[in-house]
Short mmCIF file of C-alpha atoms in Angstrom, two decimals:
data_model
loop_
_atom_site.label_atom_id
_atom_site.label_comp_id
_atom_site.label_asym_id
_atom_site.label_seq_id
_atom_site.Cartn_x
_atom_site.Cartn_y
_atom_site.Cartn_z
CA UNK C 1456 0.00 0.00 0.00
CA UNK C 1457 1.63 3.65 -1.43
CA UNK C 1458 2.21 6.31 2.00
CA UNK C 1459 -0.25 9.20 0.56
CA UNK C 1460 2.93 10.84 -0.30
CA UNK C 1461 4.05 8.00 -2.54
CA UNK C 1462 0.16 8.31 -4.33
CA UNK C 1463 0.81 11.98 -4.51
CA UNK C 1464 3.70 11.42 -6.52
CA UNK C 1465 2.29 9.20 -8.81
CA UNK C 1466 -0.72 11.41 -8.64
CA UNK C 1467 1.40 14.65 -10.10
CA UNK C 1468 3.29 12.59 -12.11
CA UNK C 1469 0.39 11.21 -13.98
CA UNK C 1470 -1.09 14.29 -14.63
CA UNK C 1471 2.09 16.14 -16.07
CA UNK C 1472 0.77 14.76 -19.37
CA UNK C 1473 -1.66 16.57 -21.86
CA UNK C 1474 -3.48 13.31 -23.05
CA UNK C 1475 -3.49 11.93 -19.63
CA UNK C 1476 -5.28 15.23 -18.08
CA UNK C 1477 -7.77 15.12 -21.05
CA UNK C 1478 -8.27 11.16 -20.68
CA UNK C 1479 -9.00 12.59 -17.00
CA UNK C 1480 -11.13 15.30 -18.22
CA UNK C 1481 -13.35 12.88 -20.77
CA UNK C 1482 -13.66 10.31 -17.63
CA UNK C 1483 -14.67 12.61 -14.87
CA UNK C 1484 -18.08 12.94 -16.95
CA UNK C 1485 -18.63 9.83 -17.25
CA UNK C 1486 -16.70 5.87 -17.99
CA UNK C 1487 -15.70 5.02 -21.44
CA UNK C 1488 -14.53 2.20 -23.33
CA UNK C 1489 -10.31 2.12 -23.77
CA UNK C 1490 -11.83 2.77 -27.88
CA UNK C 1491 -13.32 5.77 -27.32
CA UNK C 1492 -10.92 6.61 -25.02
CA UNK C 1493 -8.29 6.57 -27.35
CA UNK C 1494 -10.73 8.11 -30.20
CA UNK C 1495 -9.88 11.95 -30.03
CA UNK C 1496 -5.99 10.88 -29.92
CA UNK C 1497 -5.10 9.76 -33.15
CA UNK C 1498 -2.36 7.41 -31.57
CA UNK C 1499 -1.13 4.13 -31.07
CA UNK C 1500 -3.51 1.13 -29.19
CA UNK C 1501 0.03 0.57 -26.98
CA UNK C 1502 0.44 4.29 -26.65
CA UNK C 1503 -2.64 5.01 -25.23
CA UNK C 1504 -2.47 1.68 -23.04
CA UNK C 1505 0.53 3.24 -21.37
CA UNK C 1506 -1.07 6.32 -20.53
CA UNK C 1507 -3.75 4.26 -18.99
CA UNK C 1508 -1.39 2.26 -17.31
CA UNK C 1509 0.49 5.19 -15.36
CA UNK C 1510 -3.33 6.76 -15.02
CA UNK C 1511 -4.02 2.88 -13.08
CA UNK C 1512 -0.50 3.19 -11.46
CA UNK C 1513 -1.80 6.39 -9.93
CA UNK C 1514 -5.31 5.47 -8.72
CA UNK C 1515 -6.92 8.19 -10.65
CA UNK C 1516 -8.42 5.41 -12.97
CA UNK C 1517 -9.60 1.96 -12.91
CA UNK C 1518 -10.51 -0.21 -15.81
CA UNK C 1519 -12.67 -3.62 -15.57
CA UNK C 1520 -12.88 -5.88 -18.38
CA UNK C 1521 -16.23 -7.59 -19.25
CA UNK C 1522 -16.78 -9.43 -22.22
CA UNK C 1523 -14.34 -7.95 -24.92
CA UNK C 1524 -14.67 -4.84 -23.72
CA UNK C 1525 -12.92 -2.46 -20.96
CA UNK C 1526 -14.09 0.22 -19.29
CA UNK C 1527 -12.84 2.68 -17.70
CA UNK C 1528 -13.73 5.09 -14.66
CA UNK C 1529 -12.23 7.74 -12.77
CA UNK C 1530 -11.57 6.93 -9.16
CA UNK C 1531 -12.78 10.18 -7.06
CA UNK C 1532 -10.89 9.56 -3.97
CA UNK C 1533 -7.32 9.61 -5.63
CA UNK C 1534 -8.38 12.94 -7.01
CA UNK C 1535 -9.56 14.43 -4.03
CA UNK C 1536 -6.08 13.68 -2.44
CA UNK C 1537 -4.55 16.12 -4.57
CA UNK C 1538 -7.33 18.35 -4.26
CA UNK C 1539 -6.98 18.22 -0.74
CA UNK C 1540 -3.32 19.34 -0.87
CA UNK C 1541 -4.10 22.60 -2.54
CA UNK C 1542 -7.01 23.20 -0.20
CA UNK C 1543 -4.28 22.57 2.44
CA UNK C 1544 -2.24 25.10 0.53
CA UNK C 1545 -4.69 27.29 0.07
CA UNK C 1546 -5.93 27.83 3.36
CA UNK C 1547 -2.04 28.38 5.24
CA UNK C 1548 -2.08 30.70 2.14
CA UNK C 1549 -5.28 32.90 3.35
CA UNK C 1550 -3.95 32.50 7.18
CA UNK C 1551 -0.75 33.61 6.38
CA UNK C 1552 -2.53 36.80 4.63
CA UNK C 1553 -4.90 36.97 7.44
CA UNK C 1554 -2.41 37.47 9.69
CA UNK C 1555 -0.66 40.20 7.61
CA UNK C 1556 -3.99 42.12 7.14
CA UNK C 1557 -4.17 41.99 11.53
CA UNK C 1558 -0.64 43.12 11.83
CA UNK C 1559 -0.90 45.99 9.25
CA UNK C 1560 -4.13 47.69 11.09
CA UNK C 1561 -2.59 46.83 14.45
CA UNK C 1562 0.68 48.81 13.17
CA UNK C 1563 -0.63 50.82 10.87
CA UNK C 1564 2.39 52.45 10.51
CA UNK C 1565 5.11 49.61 10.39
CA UNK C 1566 6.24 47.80 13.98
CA UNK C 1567 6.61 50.53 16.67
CA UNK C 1568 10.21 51.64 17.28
CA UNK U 1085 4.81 32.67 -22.78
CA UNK U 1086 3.61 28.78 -22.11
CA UNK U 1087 0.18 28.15 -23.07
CA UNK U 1088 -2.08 27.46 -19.70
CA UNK U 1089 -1.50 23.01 -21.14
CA UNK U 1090 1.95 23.91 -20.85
CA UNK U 1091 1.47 25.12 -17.78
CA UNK U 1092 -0.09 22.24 -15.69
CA UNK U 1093 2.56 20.31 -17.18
CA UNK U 1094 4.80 22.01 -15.50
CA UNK U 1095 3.42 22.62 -12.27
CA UNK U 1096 2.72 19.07 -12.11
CA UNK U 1097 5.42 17.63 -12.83
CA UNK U 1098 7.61 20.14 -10.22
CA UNK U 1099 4.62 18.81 -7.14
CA UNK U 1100 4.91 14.94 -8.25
CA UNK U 1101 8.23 15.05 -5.96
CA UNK U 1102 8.03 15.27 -2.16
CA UNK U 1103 10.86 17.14 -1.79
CA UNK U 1104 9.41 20.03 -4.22
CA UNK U 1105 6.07 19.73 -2.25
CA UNK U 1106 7.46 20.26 0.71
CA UNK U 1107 9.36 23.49 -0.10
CA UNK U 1108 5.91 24.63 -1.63
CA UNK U 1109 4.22 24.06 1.38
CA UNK U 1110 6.96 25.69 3.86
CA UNK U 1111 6.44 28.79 1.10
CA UNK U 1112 2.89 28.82 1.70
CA UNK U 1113 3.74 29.88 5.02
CA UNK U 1114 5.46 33.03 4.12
CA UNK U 1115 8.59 33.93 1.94
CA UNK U 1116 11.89 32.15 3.22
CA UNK U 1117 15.73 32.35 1.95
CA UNK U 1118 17.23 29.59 -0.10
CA UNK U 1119 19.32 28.32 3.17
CA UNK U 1120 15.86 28.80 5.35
CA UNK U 1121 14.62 26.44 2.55
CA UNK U 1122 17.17 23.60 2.49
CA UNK U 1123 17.69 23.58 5.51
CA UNK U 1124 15.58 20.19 6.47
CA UNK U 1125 16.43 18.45 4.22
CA UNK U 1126 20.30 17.47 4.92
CA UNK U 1127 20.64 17.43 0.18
CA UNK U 1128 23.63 19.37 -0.95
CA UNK U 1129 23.00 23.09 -2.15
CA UNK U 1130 23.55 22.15 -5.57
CA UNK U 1131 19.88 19.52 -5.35
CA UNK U 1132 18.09 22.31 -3.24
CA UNK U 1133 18.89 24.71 -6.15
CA UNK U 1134 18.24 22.26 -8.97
CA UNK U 1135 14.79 21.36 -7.31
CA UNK U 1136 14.09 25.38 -6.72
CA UNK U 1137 14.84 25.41 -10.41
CA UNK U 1138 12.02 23.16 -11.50
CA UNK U 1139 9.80 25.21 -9.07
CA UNK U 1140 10.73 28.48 -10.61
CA UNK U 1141 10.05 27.29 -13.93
CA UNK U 1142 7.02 25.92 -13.48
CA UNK U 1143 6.08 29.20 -11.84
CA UNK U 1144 5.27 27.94 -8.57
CA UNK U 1145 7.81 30.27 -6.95
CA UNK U 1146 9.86 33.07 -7.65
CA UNK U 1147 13.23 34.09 -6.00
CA UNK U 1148 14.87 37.33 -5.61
CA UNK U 1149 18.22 38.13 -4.66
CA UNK U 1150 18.86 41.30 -2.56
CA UNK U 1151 22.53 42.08 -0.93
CA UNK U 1152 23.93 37.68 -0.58
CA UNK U 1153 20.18 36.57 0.53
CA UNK U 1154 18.20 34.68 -2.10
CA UNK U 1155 14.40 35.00 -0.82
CA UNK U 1156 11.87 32.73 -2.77
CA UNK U 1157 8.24 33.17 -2.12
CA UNK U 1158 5.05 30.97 -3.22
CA UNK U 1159 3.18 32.39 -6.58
CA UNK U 1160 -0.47 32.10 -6.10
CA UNK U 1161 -1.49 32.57 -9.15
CA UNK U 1162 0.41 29.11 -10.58
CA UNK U 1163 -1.26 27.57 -7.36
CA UNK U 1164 -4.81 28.80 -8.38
CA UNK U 1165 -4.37 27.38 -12.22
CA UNK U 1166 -4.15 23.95 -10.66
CA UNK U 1167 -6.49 24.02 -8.33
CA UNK U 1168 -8.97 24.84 -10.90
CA UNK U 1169 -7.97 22.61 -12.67
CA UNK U 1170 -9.25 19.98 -9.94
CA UNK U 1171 -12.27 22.41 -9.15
CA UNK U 1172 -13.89 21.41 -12.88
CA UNK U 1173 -13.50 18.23 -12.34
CA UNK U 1174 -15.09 17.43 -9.49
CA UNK U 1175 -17.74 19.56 -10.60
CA UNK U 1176 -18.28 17.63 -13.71
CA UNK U 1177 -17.82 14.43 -11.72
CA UNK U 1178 -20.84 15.91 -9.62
CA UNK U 1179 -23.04 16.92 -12.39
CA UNK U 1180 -22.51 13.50 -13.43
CA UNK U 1181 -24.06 12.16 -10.02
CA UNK U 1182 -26.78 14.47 -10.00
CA UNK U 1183 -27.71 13.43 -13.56
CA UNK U 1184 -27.73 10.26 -12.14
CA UNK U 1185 -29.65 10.78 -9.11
CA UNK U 1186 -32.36 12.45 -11.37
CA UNK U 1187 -32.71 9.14 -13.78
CA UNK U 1188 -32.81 7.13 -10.60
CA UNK U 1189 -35.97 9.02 -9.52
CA UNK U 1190 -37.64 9.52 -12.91
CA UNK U 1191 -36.66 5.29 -13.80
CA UNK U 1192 -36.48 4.13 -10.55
CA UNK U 1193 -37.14 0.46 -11.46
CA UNK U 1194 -34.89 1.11 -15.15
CA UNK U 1195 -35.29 2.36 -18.23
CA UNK U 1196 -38.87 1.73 -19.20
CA UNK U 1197 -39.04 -1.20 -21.59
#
């Protein structure tokens, strides 16, 4: 079992791509089929399998195979990991600025000499 | 000037490492010199400045130099892009459920035959 900085990495790492994002993007509204998947593409069935594999790796998707066909879905818990670190981010961001915006009206004037 | 694809690529692939992460979130904090930076991480100054690098170029952080201090502080704005980023997809993912939830009541034995 990945630390959830290991699946952070592999998180990041999977998205750094353009076609990964967008096979992201297409699965977040909905699963598709590894065919229509690769569709808008116009690559390579192993290229595209590789994407899918790092996007797998990652836990962002998961793919079940019935019949001759796969499907694919987006797992929403690996992406709210990452969403959760900019949240984190975000919010020791506002704090921080919070705590300017005190400071400046308690010293309106810069720190008292 | 990167396109916005461009980017995400690069933020990305500058937070898929924990040691970049980590220096983002100490920035978050508030501004801190390159020495302030490295120093938990016992890596030589050349890998702390290779890894600010990456940062910088992904626009993540910026650095300036005044007098022999170095001072590198968190961009926002290269923050925000990638939380967006996350933002639209959960919101598709949860215009997906409510579509669902919405068949479930108008079907809620399936499709009529």
């Amino acid at each position: 079992m990945p630390t959830p900085a290991a699946k952070l990495d592999l998180t990041f790492q999977a998205l750094a791509d353009p076609t990964r994002r967008s096979m992201v993007e297409r699965l977040s509204r909905g699963p598709a089929s590894v065919s229509e998947l690769a569709q808008p593409y116009g690559m390579s069935l192993p290229a595209i399998v590789q994407h899918l594999a790092m996007l797998e790796d990652s836990g962002l998707v998961r793919s079940e195979k019935v019949g001759r066909v796969r499907t694919c879905r987006i797992e929403p818990t690996a992406l709210s990991l990452a969403e959760q670190w900019f949240n984190q981010r975000r919010a020791e961001w506002d704090q921080r600025l919070d705590r300017l915006g005190e400071h400046l009206q308690r010293f309106p004037d810069g720190e008292p000499k």
